[in-house]
């Protein structure tokens, strides 16, 4: 798709951001720009700007799909930028996992010429140079008030702020102080650099916001070179402008920061640092997902208090967690497309995420049989020691994917739920005297069961009809209402299966300051031993299957061993929540 596309990708649903980009493209707003080497720049350049201070979660995935998706659909590009201006909270571990997660989601920040992976800390020299210019031009000053005085003079929503007594100190004095701040002559908090805007502005963010503060702290990339660090609100728009970003998309809480975003870039354009058109900020609603929490701080608490088994616990809404759970990147992209983007915050129901997952997996996942709650079924009239192959399609809607086969023998595992000694009304599966079809095999008639001394059923008995095998002419002579799955006892693969469900039982686990630990779903994880169709034994890590009648499962990417997969339940076949 070329840059001159006026309607965006035909398949992508429209949203207000596409409307804005379409209008900009039509007006030629960002047309004809070139980079420093004179190469033409795309008319849409977005960026995903995570702070490397935690693991990405499903909310970030929305932002990733949005930023990279728009760039892709408009023939532009999206930068991966680490917003690492805050020295103490950032670590390499987080940089690595973010790179990994964005790549896994299916997006790339590389193009033919460049990597387009950036760190805000790479701009520290230029950010500082611009700060000196702002001081010289009278747009910024060093404030030497105490933190308390500064807070007191800031005013409130109903009251204007008061000018700092240092606001009108000569630019040369501010410049000297700024240089000495940089040289390390002062302690943290002794001075601060502020933009000179309007202490009476109704927008608190315009009341001379801080742009540089003293912080004697080690930075994960610049080490001890700096002891002053730029504020986010200062570094962010400048990073966007340095990278020639066109549309800078952020969540709604930054709406009140936009006037400063525009103010700082306007001043710097006047100073000759940037040429117009400048990047523009647009806000969209953040993702709030029911039955989940998406605050980095609370996710950290789940990990630290060992409520979950780490950042990649398959119940976590982190990207590493949902990846391990068995979600596909395509299902997340589909989800992001379905929820779209809006200008007002709202809740998205977990069932929409799970629905996208089911739709994606249904089309892809090969089918196998798994018995999760095993009970033995003995076919008394089937010869001992004999076995025969039964065939089934790999995928019922894709005959081209061929067939699989697995053995049937005298002793089978069936689901305990598929037998009732005394059937309830409407029960069509195994009970004495009733016939059912063993899926892909024979019709059998139940003859009774064996019990232990406590009265628990330990085996079910039946006899089979030798002319009833599925796929043969005789099969049609038998009309049965029940159809149950099974695996052959001597051939089955015994495997650990982790039955995961939603981590929280409450749709809004942390709403209104609630303690989300009270909202945990006690049944979010149970570990069982299951018997699976022989083919499951060769599953590789990350292989996904539909276990017929049960749901979708994946070979766990961490704990599976060659020839000995461990499975995670990704999602059940149908949504049973709230029903
Ligand atoms: P937290 O507030 O939980 O610590 P954050 O939003 O500050 O997370 P960042 O690393 O700064 O984390 O986020 C990177 C990008 O992802 C930002 O542009 C941010 O707006 C976006 N983002 C974060 N959370 C969500 C969400 N729930 N829905 C949509 N976008 C989000
Ligand atoms: Mg943030």
Coordinates of C-alpha atoms and ligand atoms in Angstrom, one line a residue:
X1 CA 0.0 0.0 0.0
X2 CA 1.4 3.4 -1.0
X3 CA 1.6 6.5 1.0
X4 CA -1.0 8.2 -1.1
X5 CA -3.7 5.8 0.0
X6 CA -6.7 8.0 0.9
X7 CA -8.8 5.3 2.6
X8 CA -6.5 3.2 4.7
X9 CA -6.5 -0.5 4.5
X10 CA -9.8 -1.7 3.0
X11 CA -10.1 -4.6 5.5
X12 CA -9.5 -2.5 8.7
X13 CA -12.5 -1.1 10.4
X14 CA -12.5 2.7 10.5
X15 CA -11.9 4.7 13.6
X16 CA -11.3 8.3 14.5
X17 CA -7.5 8.0 14.2
X18 CA -7.8 6.7 10.7
X19 CA -10.1 9.6 10.0
X20 CA -7.4 12.0 11.2
X21 CA -4.7 10.3 9.2
X22 CA -6.8 10.2 6.1
X23 CA -7.5 13.9 6.4
X24 CA -3.8 14.6 6.9
X25 CA -2.8 12.5 4.0
X26 CA -5.4 14.2 1.7
X27 CA -4.2 17.6 2.8
X28 CA -0.6 16.5 2.1
X29 CA 0.4 17.6 5.6
X30 CA 3.4 15.4 6.0
X31 CA 4.2 15.0 2.3
X32 CA 7.6 15.8 0.9
X33 CA 9.6 15.6 4.1
X34 CA 13.1 14.2 4.0
X35 CA 15.5 12.9 6.7
X36 CA 19.0 14.2 7.4
X37 CA 20.4 12.2 4.5
X38 CA 17.8 13.6 2.1
X39 CA 15.8 10.4 1.9
X40 CA 12.1 10.8 1.7
X41 CA 10.1 10.2 4.9
X42 CA 6.8 8.3 5.0
X43 CA 3.8 10.4 5.7
X44 CA 2.8 8.3 8.7
X45 CA 5.4 7.6 11.3
X46 CA 4.1 6.3 14.7
X47 CA 6.0 5.0 17.7
X48 CA 5.4 2.7 20.6
X49 CA 7.2 4.2 23.6
X50 CA 7.3 1.8 26.6
X51 CA 9.1 2.7 29.8
X52 CA 11.4 -0.3 30.4
X53 CA 10.3 -0.7 34.0
X54 CA 8.1 -3.8 33.7
X55 CA 6.7 -6.5 31.5
X56 CA 4.2 -5.6 28.8
X57 CA 0.6 -6.5 29.3
X58 CA -2.6 -6.8 27.2
X59 CA -3.1 -3.1 27.4
X60 CA 0.2 -2.4 25.9
X61 CA -0.7 -5.0 23.2
X62 CA -3.6 -2.7 22.2
X63 CA -1.2 0.2 21.8
X64 CA 1.3 -1.9 19.9
X65 CA -1.4 -3.2 17.5
X66 CA -2.7 0.3 17.0
X67 CA 0.7 2.0 16.4
X68 CA 2.3 -0.7 14.3
X69 CA -1.0 -1.5 12.6
X70 CA -1.6 2.1 11.4
X71 CA 2.0 2.4 10.2
X72 CA 1.6 -0.9 8.3
X73 CA -1.8 0.0 6.8
X74 CA -0.6 3.5 5.6
X75 CA 2.7 2.3 4.2
X76 CA 4.6 4.1 7.0
X77 CA 6.7 2.9 9.9
X78 CA 6.5 2.5 13.6
X79 CA 9.5 3.1 15.9
X80 CA 10.2 1.1 19.0
X81 CA 11.4 3.7 21.5
X82 CA 12.4 3.0 25.1
X83 CA 11.3 5.9 27.2
X84 CA 14.2 5.6 29.6
X85 CA 14.5 9.0 31.1
X86 CA 13.9 7.9 34.6
X87 CA 17.2 6.5 35.8
X88 CA 16.4 4.4 38.8
X89 CA 13.5 2.3 37.6
X90 CA 14.8 0.9 34.3
X91 CA 16.6 -2.3 33.7
X92 CA 18.0 -4.3 30.7
X93 CA 15.8 -7.3 31.6
X94 CA 12.8 -5.2 30.7
X95 CA 14.3 -3.9 27.5
X96 CA 14.9 -7.5 26.4
X97 CA 11.4 -8.7 27.2
X98 CA 9.8 -5.8 25.5
X99 CA 11.8 -6.4 22.3
X100 CA 10.8 -10.1 22.5
X101 CA 7.1 -9.4 23.1
X102 CA 6.6 -6.8 20.3
X103 CA 8.3 -9.2 17.9
X104 CA 6.2 -12.1 19.0
X105 CA 3.0 -10.0 18.5
X106 CA 4.1 -10.0 14.8
X107 CA 5.5 -6.5 14.4
X108 CA 8.8 -5.2 13.2
X109 CA 10.4 -1.8 13.6
X110 CA 13.0 -2.4 10.9
X111 CA 12.8 -1.3 7.4
X112 CA 15.1 -1.7 4.4
X113 CA 17.5 1.0 5.7
X114 CA 17.2 1.2 9.4
X115 CA 16.4 -0.6 12.7
X116 CA 14.2 2.2 14.1
X117 CA 14.8 1.1 17.6
X118 CA 15.6 4.1 19.8
X119 CA 16.3 5.0 23.4
X120 CA 15.2 8.4 24.8
X121 CA 18.5 8.4 26.7
X122 CA 20.3 8.6 23.3
X123 CA 18.9 12.1 23.1
X124 CA 20.2 13.3 26.4
X125 CA 22.9 15.6 24.8
X126 CA 20.4 17.2 22.4
X127 CA 17.7 17.5 25.1
X128 CA 20.3 19.4 27.2
X129 CA 21.4 21.6 24.3
X130 CA 17.8 22.6 23.8
X131 CA 17.3 23.3 27.5
X132 CA 20.2 25.8 27.3
X133 CA 18.7 27.5 24.4
X134 CA 15.3 27.7 26.1
X135 CA 17.0 29.4 29.1
X136 CA 18.9 31.8 26.8
X137 CA 15.7 32.7 24.9
X138 CA 13.9 33.4 28.1
X139 CA 11.6 30.4 27.9
X140 CA 13.0 28.6 30.9
X141 CA 14.6 29.4 34.3
X142 CA 16.2 27.7 37.2
X143 CA 14.0 27.8 40.2
X144 CA 15.7 27.5 43.6
X145 CA 12.5 27.3 45.8
X146 CA 12.2 24.4 48.2
X147 CA 10.0 21.6 47.1
X148 CA 7.4 22.7 49.7
X149 CA 7.3 26.3 48.5
X150 CA 7.1 25.2 44.9
X151 CA 4.1 23.0 45.7
X152 CA 2.5 25.7 47.8
X153 CA 2.9 28.3 45.0
X154 CA 1.5 26.0 42.4
X155 CA -2.1 26.8 43.3
X156 CA -5.0 24.5 42.8
X157 CA -7.7 23.8 40.3
X158 CA -9.7 26.7 41.7
X159 CA -6.8 29.0 42.5
X160 CA -4.0 30.4 40.2
X161 CA -0.4 29.7 41.2
X162 CA 2.1 32.4 42.2
X163 CA 5.3 33.2 40.4
X164 CA 8.5 32.0 42.0
X165 CA 10.7 34.7 43.3
X166 CA 13.4 33.2 41.0
X167 CA 11.2 33.4 37.9
X168 CA 12.7 36.7 36.7
X169 CA 16.3 36.1 37.5
X170 CA 18.5 37.0 34.5
X171 CA 18.9 34.3 31.8
X172 CA 22.7 34.4 32.3
X173 CA 22.2 33.5 36.0
X174 CA 19.8 30.6 35.1
X175 CA 22.3 29.4 32.5
X176 CA 25.2 29.4 34.9
X177 CA 23.1 27.5 37.5
X178 CA 21.9 25.0 34.9
X179 CA 25.5 24.3 33.9
X180 CA 26.5 23.8 37.5
X181 CA 23.5 21.5 38.1
X182 CA 24.8 19.4 35.2
X183 CA 28.4 19.6 36.6
X184 CA 27.1 18.0 39.8
X185 CA 27.6 21.0 42.1
X186 CA 24.2 20.6 43.8
X187 CA 22.3 18.0 45.7
X188 CA 19.1 16.4 44.5
X189 CA 16.2 18.9 44.7
X190 CA 18.3 22.0 45.3
X191 CA 17.4 23.5 42.0
X192 CA 15.1 22.6 39.2
X193 CA 14.7 23.9 35.6
X194 CA 11.2 25.0 34.7
X195 CA 9.6 26.2 31.5
X196 CA 8.4 29.8 31.8
X197 CA 4.8 29.7 30.7
X198 CA 1.9 30.9 32.9
X199 CA 1.4 30.3 36.6
X200 CA -2.2 31.4 36.3
X201 CA -3.1 28.9 33.5
X202 CA -6.3 26.9 34.2
X203 CA -4.3 23.9 33.0
X204 CA -1.9 22.9 35.9
X205 CA 0.5 21.3 33.4
X206 CA 1.1 24.8 32.0
X207 CA 2.1 26.4 35.3
X208 CA 5.8 26.5 34.6
X209 CA 6.3 22.7 34.5
X210 CA 9.6 21.2 35.5
X211 CA 11.7 20.1 32.6
X212 CA 15.0 19.1 34.3
X213 CA 15.7 17.9 37.8
X214 CA 18.8 16.9 39.7
X215 CA 19.1 13.2 40.3
X216 CA 22.4 11.7 41.4
X217 CA 21.5 8.2 40.1
X218 CA 23.0 5.6 37.8
X219 CA 21.3 5.1 34.5
X220 CA 21.2 1.7 32.8
X221 CA 22.7 3.1 29.6
X222 CA 24.4 6.4 30.3
X223 CA 25.9 5.2 33.6
X224 CA 27.0 8.1 35.8
X225 CA 27.5 10.6 33.0
X226 CA 24.4 12.6 34.0
X227 CA 23.2 13.8 37.3
X228 CA 20.3 15.9 35.8
X229 CA 17.5 14.1 34.0
X230 CA 14.8 15.5 31.7
X231 CA 11.2 15.1 32.8
X232 CA 8.9 12.8 30.7
X233 CA 6.8 15.7 29.5
X234 CA 9.9 17.4 28.1
X235 CA 11.6 14.4 26.7
X236 CA 8.6 12.8 25.0
X237 CA 7.6 15.5 22.5
X238 CA 11.2 16.2 21.7
X239 CA 12.0 12.5 21.1
X240 CA 8.9 12.4 18.8
X241 CA 10.2 15.5 16.8
X242 CA 13.8 14.1 16.6
X243 CA 12.4 10.9 15.1
X244 CA 10.0 12.7 12.7
X245 CA 7.0 11.2 14.2
X246 CA 3.8 12.3 12.6
X247 CA 1.0 11.0 14.8
X248 CA 1.9 10.5 18.5
X249 CA -0.8 8.3 20.0
X250 CA -1.2 8.1 23.8
X251 CA -3.8 7.2 26.3
X252 CA -6.4 9.7 27.5
X253 CA -4.7 10.7 30.8
X254 CA -2.3 12.7 28.6
X255 CA -4.9 14.9 27.2
X256 CA -4.1 17.8 29.6
X257 CA -0.4 17.4 28.7
X258 CA -1.0 18.2 25.1
X259 CA -0.8 22.0 25.4
X260 CA 2.7 21.6 26.8
X261 CA 3.6 19.1 24.1
X262 CA 2.6 21.7 21.5
X263 CA 4.2 24.7 23.4
X264 CA 7.6 23.1 23.7
X265 CA 7.8 22.0 20.1
X266 CA 6.6 25.5 18.9
X267 CA 9.4 27.2 20.9
X268 CA 12.0 24.8 19.6
X269 CA 10.8 25.2 16.1
X270 CA 11.3 29.0 16.6
X271 CA 14.8 28.2 17.8
X272 CA 15.5 26.4 14.6
X273 CA 15.8 22.9 16.2
X274 CA 12.8 21.5 14.2
X275 CA 11.0 22.4 11.1
X276 CA 7.2 22.2 10.6
X277 CA 5.0 20.3 10.4
X278 CA 5.6 19.1 13.9
X279 CA 4.3 15.8 15.4
X280 CA 0.8 15.9 16.8
X281 CA -0.4 14.1 19.9
X282 CA -3.8 12.3 19.9
X283 CA -5.4 10.5 22.8
X284 CA -7.3 7.2 22.8
X285 CA -9.0 5.2 25.5
X286 CA -6.8 2.8 27.4
X287 CA -7.8 -0.9 27.5
X288 CA -9.6 -2.0 30.7
X289 CA -10.3 -5.7 30.5
X290 CA -12.7 -7.4 32.9
X291 CA -11.5 -10.2 35.1
X292 CA -7.9 -8.8 34.7
X293 CA -5.7 -6.1 36.1
X294 CA -3.4 -4.1 33.9
X295 CA -1.5 -2.0 36.4
X296 CA 2.3 -2.7 36.4
X297 CA 2.4 -2.1 40.1
X298 CA -0.3 -4.6 40.9
X299 CA 1.1 -7.2 38.5
X300 CA 4.4 -6.9 40.3
X301 CA 2.5 -7.5 43.6
X302 CA 1.0 -10.8 42.2
X303 CA 4.5 -11.9 41.3
X304 CA 6.3 -10.8 44.5
X305 CA 3.6 -12.3 46.8
X306 CA 3.8 -15.5 44.8
X307 CA 0.1 -15.4 44.0
X308 CA 1.1 -16.5 40.5
X309 CA 4.2 -18.4 39.4
X310 CA 6.1 -15.5 37.9
X311 CA 5.7 -13.0 35.1
X312 CA 5.0 -15.7 32.6
X313 CA 2.4 -17.5 34.6
X314 CA -0.2 -18.6 32.0
X315 CA -2.9 -16.8 34.1
X316 CA -1.1 -13.4 33.9
X317 CA -2.3 -10.7 31.4
X318 CA 1.3 -10.0 30.6
X319 CA 2.3 -10.8 27.0
X320 CA 4.8 -13.4 28.2
X321 CA 1.9 -14.9 30.3
X322 CA -0.6 -15.0 27.5
X323 CA 2.0 -16.3 25.1
X324 CA 2.8 -19.2 27.5
X325 CA -0.9 -19.8 28.0
X326 CA -1.1 -20.5 24.3
X327 CA -2.6 -17.4 22.8
X328 CA -1.6 -16.8 19.2
X329 CA -0.3 -13.4 18.1
X330 CA -3.0 -13.4 15.4
X331 CA -5.7 -13.7 18.1
X332 CA -4.4 -10.6 19.9
X333 CA -4.3 -8.7 16.7
X334 CA -7.9 -9.8 15.9
X335 CA -9.0 -8.8 19.4
X336 CA -7.4 -5.3 19.0
X337 CA -9.2 -4.9 15.7
X338 CA -12.5 -6.0 17.1
X339 CA -12.4 -3.6 20.1
X340 CA -11.2 -0.7 17.9
X341 CA -10.2 2.6 19.4
X342 CA -12.5 5.1 21.1
X343 CA -12.2 8.5 22.7
X344 CA -13.8 7.5 26.0
X345 CA -12.8 4.9 28.5
X346 CA -14.8 1.8 28.9
X347 CA -14.6 -1.9 29.9
X348 CA -14.0 -4.6 27.4
X349 CA -15.3 -8.0 28.4
X350 CA -12.8 -10.8 28.7
X351 CA -15.2 -12.9 26.6
X352 CA -14.2 -10.7 23.6
X353 CA -10.6 -11.6 24.0
X354 CA -11.4 -15.3 24.5
X355 CA -13.8 -15.2 21.5
X356 CA -11.0 -13.9 19.2
X357 CA -8.8 -16.6 20.5
X358 CA -11.4 -19.3 19.8
X359 CA -12.0 -18.0 16.3
X360 CA -8.3 -18.0 15.5
X361 CA -7.6 -21.4 17.1
X362 CA -10.7 -23.1 15.6
X363 CA -9.5 -22.5 12.1
X364 CA -5.9 -23.6 12.9
X365 CA -5.6 -26.2 15.6
X366 CA -5.4 -29.8 14.7
X367 CA -7.7 -32.0 16.6
X368 CA -6.7 -34.8 19.0
X369 CA -8.5 -36.8 21.6
X370 CA -7.7 -36.3 25.3
X371 CA -9.4 -37.9 28.3
X372 CA -9.1 -35.6 31.2
X373 CA -11.0 -37.4 33.9
X374 CA -10.3 -41.0 33.1
X375 CA -12.5 -44.0 33.7
X376 CA -11.8 -47.5 32.3
X377 CA -14.2 -49.0 29.7
X378 CA -13.8 -52.7 28.9
X379 CA -15.2 -54.1 25.6
X380 CA -15.8 -57.6 26.8
X381 CA -16.3 -59.2 23.4
X382 CA -13.2 -57.6 21.8
X383 CA -10.3 -60.0 21.6
X384 CA -7.5 -59.5 24.2
X385 CA -4.2 -58.5 22.7
X386 CA -5.8 -57.2 19.5
X387 CA -5.7 -53.6 18.3
X388 CA -6.8 -51.8 15.2
X389 CA -6.4 -48.3 13.7
X390 CA -9.2 -45.8 13.7
X391 CA -9.0 -42.7 11.4
X392 CA -10.2 -39.2 12.0
X393 CA -9.6 -35.9 10.2
X394 CA -6.8 -33.7 11.4
X395 CA -9.3 -30.8 11.0
X396 CA -13.0 -31.3 10.2
X397 CA -13.2 -28.3 7.9
X398 CA -9.9 -28.8 6.1
X399 CA -9.9 -32.3 4.5
X400 CA -6.7 -31.2 2.7
X401 CA -4.9 -31.5 6.0
X402 CA -5.4 -35.2 5.9
X403 CA -6.2 -37.8 8.5
X404 CA -4.7 -39.1 11.7
X405 CA -5.1 -42.5 13.1
X406 CA -4.9 -44.0 16.5
X407 CA -5.4 -47.5 17.9
X408 CA -8.5 -49.1 19.5
X409 CA -8.2 -52.0 21.8
X410 CA -10.1 -54.0 24.4
X411 CA -9.5 -51.5 27.2
X412 CA -10.1 -47.8 26.7
X413 CA -10.1 -44.6 28.8
X414 CA -13.3 -42.6 28.7
X415 CA -14.4 -39.5 30.6
X416 CA -16.0 -40.4 33.9
X417 CA -18.8 -38.0 33.1
X418 CA -19.7 -40.2 30.1
X419 CA -21.1 -42.9 32.3
X420 CA -24.0 -42.8 34.7
X421 CA -25.2 -45.9 36.5
X422 CA -28.6 -44.3 36.9
X423 CA -29.0 -41.8 34.0
X424 CA -30.6 -38.5 34.7
X425 CA -33.3 -37.2 32.3
X426 CA -32.0 -36.5 28.8
X427 CA -28.7 -38.3 29.4
X428 CA -27.7 -40.1 26.2
X429 CA -24.3 -41.4 27.0
X430 CA -23.3 -44.6 28.6
X431 CA -25.7 -46.3 31.1
X432 CA -26.6 -50.0 31.4
X433 CA -28.6 -51.0 28.3
X434 CA -27.8 -47.9 26.3
X435 CA -25.8 -47.7 23.1
X436 CA -23.4 -45.0 22.1
X437 CA -20.8 -44.5 19.4
X438 CA -17.2 -44.5 20.3
X439 CA -16.1 -41.6 18.1
X440 CA -14.3 -42.8 15.0
X441 CA -14.8 -46.4 16.2
X442 CA -17.6 -48.8 17.0
X443 CA -21.1 -48.6 18.5
X444 CA -21.1 -50.3 21.9
X445 CA -23.8 -51.3 24.3
X446 CA -23.2 -50.8 28.0
X447 CA -23.6 -53.9 30.1
X448 CA -22.8 -52.7 33.6
X449 CA -20.0 -51.5 35.8
X450 CA -17.6 -52.5 38.6
X451 CA -17.3 -50.7 41.9
X452 CA -14.8 -50.6 44.7
X453 CA -15.6 -51.1 48.4
X454 CA -16.7 -47.5 48.8
X455 CA -19.2 -47.8 45.9
X456 CA -17.1 -45.8 43.4
X457 CA -17.3 -46.9 39.8
X458 CA -13.9 -48.2 38.8
X459 CA -14.7 -49.7 35.4
X460 CA -17.5 -49.8 32.9
X461 CA -18.3 -52.8 30.7
X462 CA -19.7 -53.0 27.3
X463 CA -19.9 -55.1 24.1
X464 CA -19.3 -53.8 20.6
X465 CA -21.0 -54.4 17.3
X466 CA -18.3 -55.6 14.9
X467 CA -20.2 -54.3 11.8
X468 CA -20.7 -50.7 13.1
X469 CA -17.3 -49.2 12.6
X470 CA -17.3 -45.5 11.5
X471 CA -16.6 -45.0 7.8
X472 CA -17.9 -48.5 6.9
X473 CA -21.3 -49.3 5.2
X474 CA -22.6 -51.0 8.4
X475 CA -22.2 -47.8 10.4
X476 CA -25.5 -46.4 9.1
X477 CA -27.5 -49.3 10.5
X478 CA -27.0 -48.0 14.0
X479 CA -28.8 -44.9 15.2
X480 CA -27.4 -43.7 18.6
X481 CA -27.8 -40.4 20.4
X482 CA -24.5 -40.4 22.2
X483 CA -21.0 -40.0 20.8
X484 CA -18.1 -40.2 23.2
X485 CA -14.4 -39.9 22.9
X486 CA -11.8 -42.4 24.2
X487 CA -8.2 -43.5 24.0
X488 CA -6.7 -47.0 24.1
X489 CA -5.3 -47.8 27.5
X490 CA -2.1 -49.5 26.3
X491 CA -1.4 -46.8 23.7
X492 CA -2.4 -43.6 25.4
X493 CA 0.1 -40.9 26.2
X494 CA 0.0 -40.0 29.8
X495 CA 0.6 -36.3 30.3
X496 CA 0.4 -33.6 32.9
X497 CA -2.3 -31.0 32.0
X498 CA -2.7 -27.7 33.7
X499 CA -6.3 -26.6 33.6
X500 CA -6.1 -22.8 33.6
X501 CA -9.1 -20.5 34.0
X502 CA -9.5 -16.8 34.7
X503 CA -7.3 -15.6 37.5
X504 CA -10.1 -13.5 39.0
X505 CA -13.7 -14.4 39.7
X506 CA -14.8 -10.8 39.9
X507 CA -15.1 -8.8 36.6
X508 CA -13.6 -5.7 38.3
X509 CA -11.0 -7.1 40.6
X510 CA -9.4 -3.8 41.6
X511 CA -12.3 -1.3 41.0
X512 CA -12.8 1.4 43.6
X513 CA -9.6 0.6 45.5
X514 CA -10.7 -3.0 46.2
X515 CA -8.0 -5.4 47.3
X516 CA -7.7 -7.6 44.2
X517 CA -6.3 -10.4 46.3
X518 CA -9.9 -11.0 47.6
X519 CA -11.2 -11.4 44.1
X520 CA -9.0 -14.4 43.1
X521 CA -10.7 -17.3 41.4
X522 CA -9.8 -20.4 43.6
X523 CA -10.2 -22.6 40.5
X524 CA -7.8 -20.7 38.2
X525 CA -5.4 -23.5 38.2
X526 CA -5.6 -27.3 38.7
X527 CA -3.1 -29.9 37.6
X528 CA -4.4 -33.2 36.4
X529 CA -3.0 -36.3 34.7
X530 CA -4.7 -37.0 31.4
X531 CA -4.5 -39.7 28.7
X532 CA -4.0 -38.4 25.2
X533 CA -4.1 -39.8 21.7
X534 CA -0.8 -41.3 20.7
X535 CA 0.1 -38.4 18.4
X536 CA 0.3 -36.0 21.3
X537 CA 3.5 -37.6 22.5
X538 CA 5.5 -35.9 19.7
X539 CA 4.1 -32.5 20.4
X540 CA 6.8 -29.7 20.4
X541 CA 6.7 -26.8 22.7
X542 CA 4.1 -24.2 21.6
X543 CA 2.2 -26.8 19.5
X544 CA -1.5 -26.1 19.9
X545 CA -4.4 -28.6 19.6
X546 CA -8.1 -28.8 20.1
X547 CA -8.8 -31.7 22.5
X548 CA -12.1 -32.7 21.0
X549 CA -15.1 -31.8 23.2
X550 CA -12.9 -30.0 25.7
X551 CA -11.1 -26.9 24.3
X552 CA -7.7 -25.7 23.2
X553 CA -4.5 -26.8 24.7
X554 CA -0.8 -26.0 24.1
X555 CA 2.4 -27.8 24.9
X556 CA 3.9 -25.6 27.6
X557 CA 7.0 -23.8 26.2
X558 CA 8.9 -24.0 29.5
X559 CA 8.2 -27.4 31.1
X560 CA 7.6 -29.7 28.1
X561 CA 10.4 -32.2 27.5
X562 CA 11.1 -34.0 24.2
X563 CA 8.6 -36.9 24.1
X564 CA 7.0 -35.7 27.3
X565 CA 4.9 -32.6 26.7
X566 CA 3.1 -30.8 29.5
X567 CA -0.1 -29.1 28.4
X568 CA -1.8 -25.9 29.3
X569 CA -5.5 -25.4 28.8
X570 CA -5.7 -22.2 26.7
X571 CA -9.5 -21.9 26.7
X572 CA -12.6 -24.1 26.8
X573 CA -14.6 -24.6 23.6
X574 CA -17.5 -22.5 24.8
X575 CA -17.8 -19.6 27.1
X576 CA -19.5 -20.8 30.3
X577 CA -18.7 -17.6 32.4
X578 CA -21.7 -15.6 33.6
X579 CA -24.1 -18.3 32.2
Ligands
LIG1 P1 1.5 1.5 34.0 O1 0.7 2.8 34.2 O2 0.7 0.3 34.2 O3 2.8 1.5 34.6 P2 2.2 2.7 31.4 O4 1.0 2.9 30.6 O5 2.7 3.9 32.1 O6 1.8 1.5 32.4 P3 4.3 2.6 29.5 O7 5.4 1.7 29.4 O8 4.6 4.0 29.7 O9 3.4 2.0 30.7 O10 3.3 2.4 28.2 C1 3.8 2.4 26.9 C2 2.6 2.7 26.0 O11 1.6 1.8 26.2 C3 2.1 4.1 26.3 O12 1.9 4.8 25.1 C4 0.8 3.8 27.0 O13 -0.1 4.8 26.7 C5 0.4 2.5 26.4 N1 -0.5 1.8 27.3 C6 -0.2 1.4 28.6 N2 -1.2 0.8 29.2 C7 -2.3 0.8 28.3 C8 -3.6 0.3 28.3 N3 -4.1 -0.3 29.3 N4 -4.3 0.4 27.1 C9 -3.8 1.0 26.0 N5 -2.5 1.5 26.0 C10 -1.8 1.4 27.1
LIG2 MG1 3.8 5.5 31.3

